[in-house]
PDB file of C-alpha atoms in Angstrom:
ATOM      1  CA  MET A   1       0.000   0.000   0.000  1.00 43.00           C
ATOM      2  CA  GLU A   2       1.534   3.317  -1.153  1.00 43.00           C
ATOM      3  CA  THR A   3       1.001   6.331   1.105  1.00 47.00           C
ATOM      4  CA  ASP A   4       2.605   9.781   1.075  1.00 50.00           C
ATOM      5  CA  TRP A   5       5.093   8.773   3.739  1.00 44.00           C
ATOM      6  CA  ILE A   6       6.161   5.268   2.796  1.00 49.00           C
ATOM      7  CA  GLY A   7       9.847   4.336   2.722  1.00 48.00           C
ATOM      8  CA  TYR A   8      11.233   5.957   5.878  1.00 57.00           C
ATOM      9  CA  HIS A   9      11.082   2.820   8.036  1.00 63.00           C
ATOM     10  CA  HIS A  10      10.517  -0.544   6.349  1.00 81.00           C
ATOM     11  CA  GLU A  11       9.347  -2.457   9.463  1.00 86.00           C
ATOM     12  CA  LYS A  12       6.831   0.210  10.406  1.00 90.00           C
ATOM     13  CA  ASP A  13       5.574   0.458   6.813  1.00 92.00           C
ATOM     14  CA  LYS A  14       4.925  -3.286   6.867  1.00 93.00           C
ATOM     15  CA  LEU A  15       3.214  -3.141  10.241  1.00 96.00           C
ATOM     16  CA  ARG A  16       0.922  -0.271   9.232  1.00 96.00           C
ATOM     17  CA  THR A  17      -0.199  -2.093   6.063  1.00 96.00           C
ATOM     18  CA  GLU A  18      -0.868  -5.215   8.115  1.00 97.00           C
ATOM     19  CA  ILE A  19      -2.998  -3.309  10.662  1.00 98.00           C
ATOM     20  CA  TRP A  20      -4.972  -1.442   7.988  1.00 97.00           C
ATOM     21  CA  SER A  21      -5.676  -4.759   6.193  1.00 98.00           C
ATOM     22  CA  LEU A  22      -6.752  -6.436   9.425  1.00 98.00           C
ATOM     23  CA  LEU A  23      -9.108  -3.597  10.363  1.00 98.00           C
ATOM     24  CA  LYS A  24     -10.681  -3.767   6.911  1.00 98.00           C
ATOM     25  CA  GLN A  25     -10.997  -7.576   6.901  1.00 98.00           C
ATOM     26  CA  GLN A  26     -12.609  -7.614  10.359  1.00 98.00           C
ATOM     27  CA  ALA A  27     -14.929  -4.679   9.478  1.00 98.00           C
ATOM     28  CA  ALA A  28     -13.443  -2.862  12.478  1.00 98.00           C
ATOM     29  CA  SER A  29     -12.788   0.414  10.686  1.00 98.00           C
ATOM     30  CA  VAL A  30     -15.218   3.175   9.820  1.00 97.00           C
ATOM     31  CA  GLY A  31     -14.468   4.103   6.210  1.00 96.00           C
ATOM     32  CA  ASP A  32     -11.273   3.080   4.427  1.00 97.00           C
ATOM     33  CA  PRO A  33      -8.433   2.751   6.972  1.00 97.00           C
ATOM     34  CA  PHE A  34      -5.570   2.726   4.439  1.00 96.00           C
ATOM     35  CA  GLY A  35      -3.287   5.728   4.591  1.00 94.00           C
ATOM     36  CA  HIS A  36      -5.132   7.191   7.586  1.00 95.00           C
ATOM     37  CA  ILE A  37      -5.204   7.250  11.342  1.00 97.00           C
ATOM     38  CA  PRO A  38      -8.044   4.726  11.142  1.00 98.00           C
ATOM     39  CA  ASN A  39     -11.455   5.655  12.438  1.00 98.00           C
ATOM     40  CA  PHE A  40     -12.669   2.571  14.283  1.00 98.00           C
ATOM     41  CA  VAL A  41     -15.757   0.809  15.581  1.00 98.00           C
ATOM     42  CA  GLY A  42     -15.971   1.549  19.313  1.00 98.00           C
ATOM     43  CA  ALA A  43     -14.279   4.976  19.171  1.00 98.00           C
ATOM     44  CA  GLU A  44     -17.098   6.478  21.296  1.00 98.00           C
ATOM     45  CA  LEU A  45     -16.691   3.784  23.956  1.00 98.00           C
ATOM     46  CA  ALA A  46     -12.943   4.318  24.053  1.00 98.00           C
ATOM     47  CA  ALA A  47     -13.476   8.082  24.488  1.00 98.00           C
ATOM     48  CA  GLU A  48     -15.894   7.372  27.348  1.00 98.00           C
ATOM     49  CA  LYS A  49     -13.344   5.117  29.050  1.00 98.00           C
ATOM     50  CA  LEU A  50     -10.661   7.787  28.642  1.00 98.00           C
ATOM     51  CA  ALA A  51     -12.964  10.400  30.203  1.00 98.00           C
ATOM     52  CA  SER A  52     -13.326   8.256  33.335  1.00 98.00           C
ATOM     53  CA  LEU A  53      -9.566   8.383  34.085  1.00 98.00           C
ATOM     54  CA  SER A  54      -8.166  10.813  36.654  1.00 98.00           C
ATOM     55  CA  ILE A  55      -5.659  12.163  34.101  1.00 98.00           C
ATOM     56  CA  TRP A  56      -8.661  13.340  32.077  1.00 98.00           C
ATOM     57  CA  GLU A  57     -10.666  14.632  35.028  1.00 98.00           C
ATOM     58  CA  GLN A  58      -7.702  16.706  36.257  1.00 98.00           C
ATOM     59  CA  ALA A  59      -6.837  18.130  32.818  1.00 98.00           C
ATOM     60  CA  LYS A  60      -8.063  21.660  32.082  1.00 98.00           C
ATOM     61  CA  THR A  61      -6.240  21.987  28.750  1.00 98.00           C
ATOM     62  CA  ILE A  62      -6.070  19.145  26.244  1.00 98.00           C
ATOM     63  CA  LYS A  63      -4.202  18.826  22.943  1.00 98.00           C
ATOM     64  CA  CYS A  64      -5.727  16.433  20.421  1.00 97.00           C
ATOM     65  CA  ASN A  65      -4.966  15.340  16.846  1.00 95.00           C
ATOM     66  CA  PRO A  66      -7.445  16.330  14.088  1.00 94.00           C
ATOM     67  CA  ASP A  67      -8.299  12.813  12.819  1.00 96.00           C
ATOM     68  CA  SER A  68     -11.823  11.364  12.647  1.00 97.00           C
ATOM     69  CA  ALA A  69     -10.919   8.536  15.054  1.00 98.00           C
ATOM     70  CA  GLN A  70     -10.652  11.137  17.835  1.00 98.00           C
ATOM     71  CA  ILE A  71     -13.856  13.095  17.090  1.00 98.00           C
ATOM     72  CA  PRO A  72     -15.502  11.514  20.196  1.00 98.00           C
ATOM     73  CA  VAL A  73     -12.489  12.569  22.324  1.00 98.00           C
ATOM     74  CA  ARG A  74     -12.654  16.172  21.069  1.00 98.00           C
ATOM     75  CA  MET A  75     -16.421  16.175  21.588  1.00 98.00           C
ATOM     76  CA  ARG A  76     -16.054  14.948  25.158  1.00 98.00           C
ATOM     77  CA  ALA A  77     -13.343  17.551  25.915  1.00 98.00           C
ATOM     78  CA  LEU A  78     -15.672  20.343  24.760  1.00 98.00           C
ATOM     79  CA  GLN A  79     -18.650  18.869  26.650  1.00 98.00           C
ATOM     80  CA  ASP A  80     -16.535  18.691  29.811  1.00 98.00           C
ATOM     81  CA  GLY A  81     -15.641  22.381  29.526  1.00 97.00           C
ATOM     82  CA  LYS A  82     -11.971  21.867  28.729  1.00 98.00           C
ATOM     83  CA  ARG A  83      -9.820  24.122  26.586  1.00 98.00           C
ATOM     84  CA  LEU A  84      -9.011  22.130  23.471  1.00 98.00           C
ATOM     85  CA  TYR A  85      -6.078  22.617  21.144  1.00 98.00           C
ATOM     86  CA  MET A  86      -6.229  20.783  17.842  1.00 96.00           C
ATOM     87  CA  ALA A  87      -3.276  20.706  15.462  1.00 89.00           C
ATOM     88  CA  VAL A  88      -3.849  22.209  12.023  1.00 87.00           C
ATOM     89  CA  PRO A  89      -3.701  19.193   9.642  1.00 78.00           C
ATOM     90  CA  ARG A  90      -0.162  18.822   8.225  1.00 75.00           C
ATOM     91  CA  LEU A  91       0.890  21.924  10.241  1.00 77.00           C
ATOM     92  CA  THR A  92       0.387  24.111   7.163  1.00 77.00           C
ATOM     93  CA  ASP A  93      -0.099  27.361   9.106  1.00 78.00           C
ATOM     94  CA  GLU A  94       2.470  29.284  11.191  1.00 80.00           C
ATOM     95  CA  ARG A  95      -0.190  29.370  13.869  1.00 88.00           C
ATOM     96  CA  CYS A  96      -0.363  25.616  13.800  1.00 87.00           C
ATOM     97  CA  PHE A  97      -2.974  24.987  16.518  1.00 94.00           C
ATOM     98  CA  VAL A  98      -6.663  25.853  16.738  1.00 96.00           C
ATOM     99  CA  GLU A  99      -8.090  26.740  20.147  1.00 97.00           C
ATOM    100  CA  LEU A 100     -11.658  25.657  20.873  1.00 97.00           C
ATOM    101  CA  ASN A 101     -13.966  25.830  23.850  1.00 95.00           C
ATOM    102  CA  ALA A 102     -17.689  25.292  24.357  1.00 96.00           C
ATOM    103  CA  GLU A 103     -18.458  28.974  25.145  1.00 95.00           C
ATOM    104  CA  ASP A 104     -16.925  30.255  21.898  1.00 95.00           C
ATOM    105  CA  LEU A 105     -18.814  27.629  19.908  1.00 96.00           C
ATOM    106  CA  GLN A 106     -22.079  28.573  21.624  1.00 95.00           C
ATOM    107  CA  ARG A 107     -21.498  32.267  20.822  1.00 95.00           C
ATOM    108  CA  GLN A 108     -21.147  31.307  17.146  1.00 96.00           C
ATOM    109  CA  ASN A 109     -24.216  29.069  17.265  1.00 96.00           C
ATOM    110  CA  VAL A 110     -22.091  26.015  16.515  1.00 96.00           C
ATOM    111  CA  SER A 111     -22.959  22.771  18.274  1.00 96.00           C
ATOM    112  CA  ILE A 112     -20.275  20.810  20.133  1.00 96.00           C
ATOM    113  CA  THR A 113     -20.923  17.896  17.770  1.00 96.00           C
ATOM    114  CA  GLN A 114     -20.050  20.112  14.800  1.00 95.00           C
ATOM    115  CA  GLY A 115     -17.140  21.845  16.538  1.00 96.00           C
ATOM    116  CA  ALA A 116     -15.491  18.486  17.206  1.00 96.00           C
ATOM    117  CA  ILE A 117     -15.171  17.815  13.447  1.00 95.00           C
ATOM    118  CA  ALA A 118     -11.795  19.045  12.191  1.00 93.00           C
ATOM    119  CA  ARG A 119     -13.132  20.948   9.174  1.00 93.00           C
ATOM    120  CA  LYS A 120     -15.637  22.897  11.285  1.00 94.00           C
ATOM    121  CA  ALA A 121     -13.087  23.409  14.086  1.00 95.00           C
ATOM    122  CA  LEU A 122     -10.723  25.069  11.607  1.00 92.00           C
ATOM    123  CA  ALA A 123     -13.524  27.363  10.447  1.00 94.00           C
ATOM    124  CA  CYS A 124     -14.822  28.438  13.857  1.00 94.00           C
ATOM    125  CA  GLY A 125     -11.858  27.937  16.219  1.00 96.00           C
ATOM    126  CA  LYS A 126      -9.120  30.490  16.864  1.00 95.00           C
ATOM    127  CA  LEU A 127      -5.732  29.914  15.264  1.00 95.00           C
ATOM    128  CA  VAL A 128      -3.066  30.389  17.943  1.00 96.00           C
ATOM    129  CA  SER A 129       0.711  30.640  18.008  1.00 92.00           C
ATOM    130  CA  PHE A 130       2.794  28.875  20.657  1.00 92.00           C
ATOM    131  CA  ALA A 131       3.152  32.179  22.534  1.00 92.00           C
ATOM    132  CA  GLU A 132      -0.647  32.421  22.852  1.00 96.00           C
ATOM    133  CA  MET A 133      -1.115  28.889  24.207  1.00 97.00           C
ATOM    134  CA  GLU A 134      -1.607  27.693  27.785  1.00 97.00           C
ATOM    135  CA  PRO A 135       0.439  24.762  29.191  1.00 98.00           C
ATOM    136  CA  ILE A 136      -1.087  21.432  28.187  1.00 98.00           C
ATOM    137  CA  ASP A 137      -2.248  18.936  30.838  1.00 98.00           C
ATOM    138  CA  LEU A 138      -2.983  15.967  28.580  1.00 98.00           C
ATOM    139  CA  VAL A 139      -1.976  15.034  25.021  1.00 98.00           C
ATOM    140  CA  ILE A 140      -4.029  12.751  22.749  1.00 98.00           C
ATOM    141  CA  VAL A 141      -2.295  11.442  19.628  1.00 97.00           C
ATOM    142  CA  GLY A 142      -3.642   9.430  16.709  1.00 97.00           C
ATOM    143  CA  CYS A 143      -2.012   6.044  16.085  1.00 97.00           C
ATOM    144  CA  VAL A 144      -2.066   3.294  13.506  1.00 98.00           C
ATOM    145  CA  GLY A 145      -0.249   0.779  15.710  1.00 98.00           C
ATOM    146  CA  VAL A 146       0.542   0.691  19.443  1.00 98.00           C
ATOM    147  CA  ALA A 147       2.320  -1.637  21.869  1.00 98.00           C
ATOM    148  CA  ARG A 148       1.699  -2.211  25.569  1.00 98.00           C
ATOM    149  CA  ASN A 149       5.190  -0.911  26.401  1.00 98.00           C
ATOM    150  CA  GLY A 150       4.269   2.518  25.003  1.00 98.00           C
ATOM    151  CA  GLY A 151       5.553   2.013  21.456  1.00 97.00           C
ATOM    152  CA  ARG A 152       3.478   3.766  18.813  1.00 97.00           C
ATOM    153  CA  THR A 153       3.387   4.638  15.133  1.00 96.00           C
ATOM    154  CA  GLY A 154       1.172   7.047  13.239  1.00 95.00           C
ATOM    155  CA  LYS A 155       0.901   7.251   9.457  1.00 90.00           C
ATOM    156  CA  GLY A 156       4.663   7.669   9.171  1.00 81.00           C
ATOM    157  CA  ALA A 157       4.780  11.412   8.511  1.00 74.00           C
ATOM    158  CA  GLY A 158       6.140  12.285  11.962  1.00 78.00           C
ATOM    159  CA  PHE A 159       3.640  15.091  12.640  1.00 82.00           C
ATOM    160  CA  ALA A 160       2.763  13.986  16.187  1.00 88.00           C
ATOM    161  CA  ASP A 161       6.442  13.765  17.182  1.00 89.00           C
ATOM    162  CA  LEU A 162       7.127  17.188  15.624  1.00 88.00           C
ATOM    163  CA  GLU A 163       4.162  18.813  17.374  1.00 90.00           C
ATOM    164  CA  LEU A 164       5.254  17.409  20.725  1.00 94.00           C
ATOM    165  CA  ALA A 165       8.874  18.448  20.216  1.00 91.00           C
ATOM    166  CA  MET A 166       7.795  22.010  19.371  1.00 90.00           C
ATOM    167  CA  LEU A 167       5.362  22.167  22.295  1.00 94.00           C
ATOM    168  CA  GLN A 168       8.176  21.024  24.571  1.00 93.00           C
ATOM    169  CA  GLU A 169      10.550  23.675  23.121  1.00 89.00           C
ATOM    170  CA  PHE A 170       7.989  26.302  24.155  1.00 91.00           C
ATOM    171  CA  GLY A 171       7.467  24.843  27.636  1.00 94.00           C
ATOM    172  CA  LEU A 172       3.873  23.802  26.900  1.00 96.00           C
ATOM    173  CA  VAL A 173       4.462  20.065  27.370  1.00 96.00           C
ATOM    174  CA  GLU A 174       6.478  18.846  30.352  1.00 95.00           C
ATOM    175  CA  ILE A 175       8.521  15.703  30.954  1.00 93.00           C
ATOM    176  CA  ASP A 176       5.526  14.171  32.803  1.00 95.00           C
ATOM    177  CA  THR A 177       2.601  15.387  30.641  1.00 98.00           C
ATOM    178  CA  PRO A 178       0.629  12.179  29.935  1.00 98.00           C
ATOM    179  CA  ILE A 179       0.422  11.057  26.292  1.00 98.00           C
ATOM    180  CA  VAL A 180      -2.621   8.951  25.399  1.00 98.00           C
ATOM    181  CA  THR A 181      -4.300   7.377  22.407  1.00 98.00           C
ATOM    182  CA  THR A 182      -7.644   5.716  21.677  1.00 98.00           C
ATOM    183  CA  VAL A 183      -7.485   2.760  19.269  1.00 98.00           C
ATOM    184  CA  HIS A 184      -9.236  -0.461  18.283  1.00 98.00           C
ATOM    185  CA  SER A 185      -7.897  -3.557  20.080  1.00 98.00           C
ATOM    186  CA  LEU A 186      -6.701  -4.888  16.675  1.00 98.00           C
ATOM    187  CA  GLN A 187      -4.234  -1.978  16.588  1.00 98.00           C
ATOM    188  CA  VAL A 188      -2.434  -3.252  19.704  1.00 98.00           C
ATOM    189  CA  VAL A 189       0.589  -5.345  18.654  1.00 98.00           C
ATOM    190  CA  ALA A 190       3.441  -7.195  20.375  1.00 97.00           C
ATOM    191  CA  ASP A 191       6.138  -4.907  21.824  1.00 97.00           C
ATOM    192  CA  LEU A 192       8.801  -6.277  19.508  1.00 95.00           C
ATOM    193  CA  ARG A 193       6.786  -5.323  16.428  1.00 94.00           C
ATOM    194  CA  LEU A 194       7.109  -1.627  17.190  1.00 93.00           C
ATOM    195  CA  PRO A 195      10.717  -0.413  17.319  1.00 88.00           C
ATOM    196  CA  MET A 196      11.050   3.139  18.660  1.00 91.00           C
ATOM    197  CA  GLN A 197      13.618   5.690  17.503  1.00 87.00           C
ATOM    198  CA  ALA A 198      15.226   8.507  19.507  1.00 86.00           C
ATOM    199  CA  HIS A 199      12.786  11.138  18.193  1.00 86.00           C
ATOM    200  CA  ASP A 200       9.659   9.003  18.812  1.00 90.00           C
ATOM    201  CA  TRP A 201       7.374   9.954  21.681  1.00 95.00           C
ATOM    202  CA  ALA A 202       6.024   6.932  23.560  1.00 97.00           C
ATOM    203  CA  LEU A 203       2.529   6.517  25.012  1.00 98.00           C
ATOM    204  CA  ASN A 204       1.706   6.533  28.719  1.00 98.00           C
ATOM    205  CA  TRP A 205      -1.835   5.234  28.204  1.00 98.00           C
ATOM    206  CA  ILE A 206      -3.680   3.264  25.527  1.00 98.00           C
ATOM    207  CA  VAL A 207      -7.475   3.161  25.658  1.00 98.00           C
ATOM    208  CA  THR A 208      -9.636   0.756  23.639  1.00 98.00           C
ATOM    209  CA  ALA A 209     -13.370   0.085  23.895  1.00 98.00           C
ATOM    210  CA  GLU A 210     -12.526  -2.955  26.058  1.00 98.00           C
ATOM    211  CA  GLU A 211      -9.597  -1.911  28.244  1.00 98.00           C
ATOM    212  CA  VAL A 212      -7.347   0.782  29.641  1.00 98.00           C
ATOM    213  CA  ILE A 213      -3.612   0.051  29.393  1.00 98.00           C
ATOM    214  CA  GLU A 214      -1.146   2.030  31.493  1.00 98.00           C
ATOM    215  CA  THR A 215       2.118   1.416  29.638  1.00 98.00           C
ATOM    216  CA  ASN A 216       4.602   2.407  32.380  1.00 98.00           C
ATOM    217  CA  THR A 217       6.873   3.015  29.410  1.00 97.00           C
ATOM    218  CA  ILE A 218      10.631   3.053  29.897  1.00 96.00           C
ATOM    219  CA  TYR A 219      11.296   4.794  26.576  1.00 96.00           C
ATOM    220  CA  PRO A 220      13.061   8.102  27.275  1.00 94.00           C
ATOM    221  CA  ARG A 221      11.160  11.192  26.168  1.00 94.00           C
ATOM    222  CA  PRO A 222      12.906  13.169  23.402  1.00 91.00           C
ATOM    223  CA  ILE A 223      14.246  16.591  24.344  1.00 84.00           C
ATOM    224  CA  GLY A 224      12.894  19.248  21.985  1.00 76.00           C
ATOM    225  CA  LEU A 225      13.501  19.409  18.240  1.00 81.00           C
ATOM    226  CA  ASN A 226      16.314  17.388  16.720  1.00 74.00           C
ATOM    227  CA  TRP A 227      17.346  19.479  13.697  1.00 74.00           C
ATOM    228  CA  ASP A 228      19.765  16.807  12.469  1.00 74.00           C
ATOM    229  CA  ILE A 229      16.995  14.369  11.629  1.00 73.00           C
ATOM    230  CA  LEU A 230      14.429  16.771  10.163  1.00 75.00           C
ATOM    231  CA  ARG A 231      13.768  15.964   6.542  1.00 74.00           C
ATOM    232  CA  GLN A 232      14.110  18.633   3.841  1.00 78.00           C
ATOM    233  CA  GLU A 233      10.462  18.327   2.814  1.00 79.00           C
ATOM    234  CA  GLN A 234       9.403  18.902   6.438  1.00 77.00           C
ATOM    235  CA  LEU A 235      11.305  22.203   6.462  1.00 76.00           C
ATOM    236  CA  GLU A 236       9.833  23.124   3.085  1.00 78.00           C
ATOM    237  CA  GLN A 237       6.228  22.261   3.943  1.00 80.00           C
ATOM    238  CA  ILE A 238       5.967  23.331   7.604  1.00 79.00           C
ATOM    239  CA  PRO A 239       6.324  27.118   7.929  1.00 78.00           C
ATOM    240  CA  ILE A 240       6.624  27.162  11.740  1.00 79.00           C
ATOM    241  CA  LEU A 241       9.755  24.975  11.577  1.00 82.00           C
ATOM    242  CA  ARG A 242      11.494  27.517   9.365  1.00 81.00           C
ATOM    243  CA  LYS A 243      10.457  30.310  11.746  1.00 80.00           C
ATOM    244  CA  ILE A 244      11.762  28.467  14.819  1.00 78.00           C
ATOM    245  CA  ARG A 245      15.033  27.738  13.053  1.00 78.00           C
ATOM    246  CA  ARG A 246      15.504  31.431  12.187  1.00 76.00           C
ATOM    247  CA  PHE A 247      15.227  32.298  15.870  1.00 71.00           C
TER     248      PHE A 247
END
């Protein structure tokens, strides 16, 4: 299966294709999973389970990925009165996060259900720069594959790792800020299947419709942006990276 980001890591490419195929075969995905953070059957239940955890209850400010799989998570964050930051897809804007909250949506006559959809969030949320953001209490990332030891992979583009590295550079994510995902149980693979690299951010929690996994990961958290491993096309396509580098 060819995607935009194939070829950077052979083992992970293979694993992603395997998971996408499995989700499709088992009718566990909503829509075509290939090339995406797969939307999955049971995403609402997983979001509900996540919302029952103390890390969620204590979080006032949440950062979440823009994929469809996490619409129920974004919806729940808005319903629970949290400040929500959603990354601009592919980080194409210098202000690469959108800030949303229930009050602003209400003022614009936009329902929470609508505001949780990425396209609508981009239209009615407020684009913010890192300087305008509040520290983040909880991070939700989209994953294609995860392991119980905290290993994770997205689509292979590296956006989640980049976002986290930049947020850390600006003091918005700390060494102990919990990193969570919601996935289908078919996306959970053996630890050995998911090799992690130095720039990869591991998960602290994995939530499926059936269970909550605290990973107690021993993977060290990366420290800020690693300019040596940034790819040329990332610098070309992500304006905020060029700006940070200038400073």
